[in-house]
Amino acid sequence: MPAVPHRLAPDEPENDGREGRMGFLEHLDELRTRIIRSCIAIGVGMLAAFAFVDRLADIVLTPIVGTLPPGSSLVFIRPGEAFSFYLNVAFIGGMLLAAPFVMYQVWGFIAPGLYANEKKFLIPFVVLTSAGSLSGALFSQYLLFPGLMKFYGAFNSPRMRFMPGVEETVELYMKMMIGMIVVFQIPTVVFFLAKMRLLTARFLWRHFKYAILIIFIVAAVLTPDGSPWNQTVVAAPMIGLYLLSIGLAWIVAPKRGQETSNGSDSTRLRLAFAATVIDQAARRHRTRSFTDGVRRTSIDIINSSRLP
C-alpha cells in the first residue's frame, strides 16, 4: 500500500520557494532605497540628455510642425516657457536612458516576494510591456497626436491664425504619449491575469458595454476640448485593444478537456489518499473480519481511481 503523504507539523517551517521574509519597516526601507536610486538615475540621465537636447526637441516638434498650416508656427509668450519645454524634453530623454536601471530596481524590490515558479514570467513580462510601451509611443507620435493637431489646424483662416503655444502643445503631447503607453499595456495585463485564471474572456465580453463607457470617460480626460470627434479618435484604439484582450484571454484560457483531465487527476489523488487512510485505520482494528472488509473496500477505491 502507498504510504501516507507527509504533513508538516505546525511548527515545521515550509519552504515555499521564496528567498526570505522581511518585516514591514524593512520593506519600507527597501522601497525608499530603490526609489532614491531610481530618482538619482533619472537625474543623471536628464543631465546626459541635455547634451543632445536639440535633437530630442526636433523629434518632438517634427510631427507638430509638419501638421501646422502655412504661415503658422509654435510661439512662446512667457519668458520661461521655452526653457520649460527643453526641461521637459530632457526629462523624457532621462526617463528613456534610466528605464533599464529603474526596471531593475523594480524587479529587485518585488523578486524576493515571488515564488520560484512565478519568476519565470519575468522575461515575457518585460518583453510584452516593452513592446506595448513602444507601440503606444509610436502610435501617439506618428498617428494620434499629428491627427489631433491637423484637426485643430483645419480651423485656420484669415480671420483666425492658428499659432499654438509651446507650453499647451507640449502638455498635450506628453498627455497623449503617457496615456497611449498606459493604454497599450491592457493586452499584457489581461494576458497575465488570464494566465493565472483571474480573468476570462467571457467576463470581458459580458462587461463590454461598461468597458465602452469607461473608455470614453478616459478619452474625454485625455482630449483637451472633449469634443465627440476627438473622443472617438482617442477611444478607437482603446476599443480595439480591449477586443484584442478578449481574444488573448480566450486563447490563454485552458480548454474543457484539460480542465476535465486535471479535475479527474485531482479526484483520483483524493480517492487514493482516502483509501490509504482507511487501510491504515483498519490495520489498527482488532477484528479481522472488519479489517478484511475495509481493506477490500480500500483496494476497490484505489482500483477505481486508476481507471482512465
XYZ file of C-alpha atoms in Angstrom:
308
model
C 0.000 0.000 0.000
C 1.249 3.511 -0.687
C 2.481 5.446 2.296
C 0.502 8.291 3.773
C 1.769 11.645 2.428
C 3.903 13.528 4.903
C 2.257 16.538 6.533
C 4.157 19.414 8.031
C 3.951 19.925 11.744
C 2.531 23.237 12.978
C 5.988 24.435 13.992
C 7.820 22.953 10.962
C 8.995 25.611 8.511
C 7.705 25.278 4.977
C 9.976 26.013 2.041
C 7.674 27.955 -0.269
C 10.310 28.913 -2.807
C 10.789 32.456 -1.582
C 14.171 33.872 -0.786
C 13.332 35.259 2.634
C 10.942 37.216 4.762
C 11.157 40.877 5.731
C 9.282 42.984 8.215
C 7.042 45.918 7.315
C 9.628 48.555 8.253
C 12.294 46.662 6.337
C 10.032 46.702 3.270
C 9.574 50.467 3.610
C 13.313 50.999 3.959
C 13.967 48.817 0.912
C 11.322 50.701 -1.091
C 12.812 54.061 -0.084
C 16.276 52.924 -1.158
C 15.005 51.714 -4.538
C 13.105 54.969 -5.157
C 16.131 57.107 -4.268
C 18.345 55.100 -6.611
C 15.793 55.422 -9.420
C 15.465 59.191 -8.932
C 19.247 59.600 -8.985
C 19.437 57.547 -12.189
C 16.724 59.681 -13.821
C 18.545 62.859 -12.758
C 21.822 61.612 -14.231
C 20.011 60.596 -17.418
C 18.371 64.020 -17.596
C 21.767 65.737 -17.365
C 23.111 63.451 -20.073
C 20.093 64.187 -22.283
C 20.910 67.907 -22.198
C 23.964 67.114 -24.336
C 21.682 66.331 -27.299
C 18.512 68.150 -26.231
C 18.243 69.897 -29.620
C 17.963 66.564 -31.425
C 15.348 65.370 -28.944
C 13.437 68.633 -29.430
C 13.433 68.069 -33.193
C 11.978 64.585 -32.672
C 9.198 66.033 -30.528
C 8.477 69.052 -32.724
C 8.679 67.418 -36.171
C 5.201 65.815 -36.110
C 3.793 69.047 -34.655
C 5.339 71.471 -37.131
C 4.525 69.180 -40.048
C 0.789 69.464 -39.373
C 0.667 73.256 -38.994
C -0.947 75.203 -41.844
C 1.238 77.539 -43.951
C 2.185 80.684 -42.064
C 1.691 79.115 -38.629
C 4.364 78.258 -36.084
C 4.774 77.459 -32.426
C 5.073 80.503 -30.183
C 6.018 81.108 -26.572
C 4.743 84.131 -24.680
C 6.159 83.870 -21.171
C 9.946 84.256 -20.692
C 10.470 80.819 -19.133
C 8.151 78.911 -21.422
C 10.805 77.810 -23.926
C 13.187 76.810 -21.118
C 10.431 74.680 -19.547
C 9.980 72.996 -22.909
C 13.639 71.968 -23.041
C 13.448 70.768 -19.433
C 10.501 68.541 -20.314
C 12.321 67.184 -23.356
C 15.414 66.447 -21.260
C 13.220 64.758 -18.653
C 11.751 62.467 -21.319
C 15.254 61.635 -22.525
C 16.416 60.979 -18.963
C 13.498 58.634 -18.369
C 14.364 56.671 -21.509
C 18.042 56.430 -20.573
C 17.310 55.389 -16.993
C 14.462 52.997 -17.863
C 16.586 49.783 -17.747
C 18.037 50.709 -14.347
C 14.610 51.687 -12.987
C 13.102 48.395 -14.173
C 15.970 46.553 -12.499
C 15.194 48.351 -9.222
C 11.511 47.453 -9.512
C 12.394 43.816 -10.094
C 14.864 43.848 -7.215
C 12.080 45.013 -4.902
C 9.376 42.532 -5.899
C 11.528 39.471 -6.703
C 12.121 38.354 -3.068
C 8.354 38.106 -2.543
C 7.722 35.863 -5.547
C 7.617 32.096 -5.677
C 10.148 30.300 -7.823
C 7.518 29.320 -10.411
C 6.323 32.948 -10.623
C 9.753 34.294 -11.549
C 9.599 32.524 -14.907
C 7.148 35.225 -16.051
C 9.856 37.917 -15.786
C 11.141 37.711 -19.364
C 7.661 37.535 -21.007
C 6.512 40.413 -18.783
C 9.475 42.627 -19.720
C 9.151 41.799 -23.426
C 5.393 42.406 -23.578
C 5.458 45.609 -21.518
C 8.353 46.970 -23.589
C 6.552 46.116 -26.825
C 3.358 47.726 -25.529
C 5.181 50.877 -24.438
C 6.976 51.194 -27.778
C 3.757 50.597 -29.728
C 1.868 53.183 -27.676
C 4.642 55.759 -28.065
C 4.856 55.242 -31.845
C 1.076 55.371 -32.202
C 0.914 58.669 -30.319
C 3.978 60.129 -32.064
C 3.048 59.440 -35.678
C -0.729 58.893 -35.764
C -2.760 60.199 -32.845
C -1.046 63.472 -31.953
C -0.408 64.643 -35.555
C -4.031 63.820 -36.361
C -5.271 65.969 -33.491
C -3.011 68.871 -34.483
C -4.150 68.629 -38.092
C -7.765 68.691 -36.931
C -7.180 71.824 -34.840
C -5.209 73.452 -37.655
C -8.083 72.922 -40.089
C -9.870 75.888 -38.496
C -7.081 78.252 -39.563
C -8.428 81.197 -41.581
C -7.512 84.813 -42.426
C -9.675 85.884 -39.507
C -8.084 83.464 -37.008
C -4.477 82.422 -37.340
C -3.545 79.097 -35.743
C -0.495 79.842 -33.548
C -0.326 77.164 -30.828
C 1.636 77.901 -27.687
C 4.633 75.756 -26.802
C 3.526 75.010 -23.243
C -0.006 73.905 -24.118
C 1.183 71.895 -27.121
C 3.885 70.038 -25.199
C 1.453 69.383 -22.343
C -0.983 67.813 -24.807
C 1.875 65.875 -26.409
C 3.007 64.364 -23.103
C -0.569 63.600 -22.064
C -1.205 61.706 -25.300
C 2.143 59.918 -25.101
C 1.783 58.747 -21.492
C -1.885 57.883 -21.996
C -1.192 55.679 -25.019
C 1.745 53.957 -23.315
C -0.535 53.033 -20.408
C -3.442 52.035 -22.654
C -1.267 49.737 -24.771
C -0.463 47.737 -21.625
C -4.058 46.436 -21.455
C -3.380 43.276 -23.513
C -0.332 42.465 -21.371
C -2.273 42.838 -18.120
C -5.176 40.756 -19.436
C -2.773 38.096 -20.735
C -1.182 37.508 -17.331
C -4.481 37.719 -15.442
C -5.978 35.135 -17.803
C -2.854 33.002 -17.453
C -3.386 32.985 -13.680
C -7.116 32.255 -14.232
C -8.146 35.502 -12.548
C -9.876 36.819 -15.680
C -11.803 35.168 -18.506
C -12.859 36.172 -21.993
C -16.461 35.548 -21.002
C -16.214 38.113 -18.191
C -14.652 40.710 -20.507
C -17.294 40.193 -23.193
C -20.139 40.284 -20.676
C -18.941 43.672 -19.366
C -18.145 45.099 -22.796
C -20.730 47.879 -22.545
C -19.302 49.055 -19.233
C -15.822 48.988 -20.745
C -17.026 51.232 -23.581
C -18.343 53.738 -21.040
C -15.054 53.758 -19.113
C -13.063 54.071 -22.351
C -14.979 57.175 -23.438
C -14.554 58.709 -19.976
C -10.795 58.189 -20.238
C -10.839 59.615 -23.772
C -12.677 62.705 -22.502
C -9.955 63.220 -19.888
C -7.153 62.874 -22.441
C -8.603 65.173 -25.104
C -8.254 68.902 -24.365
C -11.622 70.049 -25.725
C -13.741 66.962 -25.037
C -15.443 67.101 -28.443
C -17.210 63.899 -29.569
C -14.997 63.592 -32.648
C -11.731 63.758 -30.717
C -13.106 61.428 -28.049
C -13.938 58.888 -30.747
C -10.471 59.187 -32.296
C -8.814 58.568 -28.917
C -11.294 55.860 -27.872
C -10.998 53.839 -31.104
C -7.587 52.284 -30.317
C -8.720 51.559 -26.753
C -11.731 49.628 -28.031
C -9.525 47.727 -30.457
C -7.108 46.818 -27.658
C -9.997 45.677 -25.472
C -11.258 43.364 -28.217
C -7.714 42.092 -28.705
C -7.546 41.408 -24.968
C -10.724 39.334 -25.182
C -9.114 37.227 -27.901
C -5.944 36.788 -25.847
C -7.941 35.745 -22.787
C -9.824 33.176 -24.882
C -6.579 31.747 -26.338
C -4.803 31.554 -22.969
C -7.763 30.021 -21.116
C -7.493 26.236 -20.522
C -9.681 24.085 -22.752
C -12.504 21.940 -21.430
C -10.593 18.720 -21.984
C -7.656 19.998 -19.969
C -9.919 21.141 -17.142
C -11.673 17.742 -17.080
C -8.371 15.879 -17.130
C -6.978 17.993 -14.324
C -10.154 17.530 -12.326
C -10.163 13.733 -12.768
C -6.497 13.511 -11.761
C -7.241 15.511 -8.643
C -10.195 13.250 -7.835
C -8.048 10.136 -8.245
C -5.429 11.509 -5.889
C -8.065 12.274 -3.261
C -9.575 8.796 -3.582
C -6.180 7.120 -3.302
C -5.318 9.161 -0.230
C -8.687 8.358 1.389
C -8.210 4.654 0.685
C -4.753 4.740 2.267
C -6.085 6.399 5.414
C -8.910 3.844 5.681
C -6.486 0.967 5.263
C -4.165 2.320 7.959
C -7.124 2.663 10.317
C -8.225 -0.890 9.544
C -4.794 -2.227 10.421
C -5.199 -0.898 13.936
C -8.614 -2.540 14.404
C -8.693 -5.813 16.363
C -11.485 -7.527 14.428
C -10.041 -9.434 11.489
C -13.303 -9.569 9.545
C -13.710 -5.828 9.810
C -10.094 -5.359 8.762
C -10.525 -7.585 5.726
C -13.730 -5.815 4.735
C -12.229 -2.351 4.985
C -9.117 -3.492 3.161
C -11.191 -4.851 0.280
C -13.094 -1.566 0.147
C -9.870 0.441 0.056
C -8.492 -1.759 -2.728
C -11.686 -1.230 -4.745
C -11.395 2.534 -4.280
C -7.771 2.570 -5.419
C -8.567 0.422 -8.452
C -11.451 2.698 -9.401
C -9.188 5.737 -9.054
C -6.736 4.230 -11.534
C -9.352 3.804 -14.230
C -8.920 6.189 -17.216
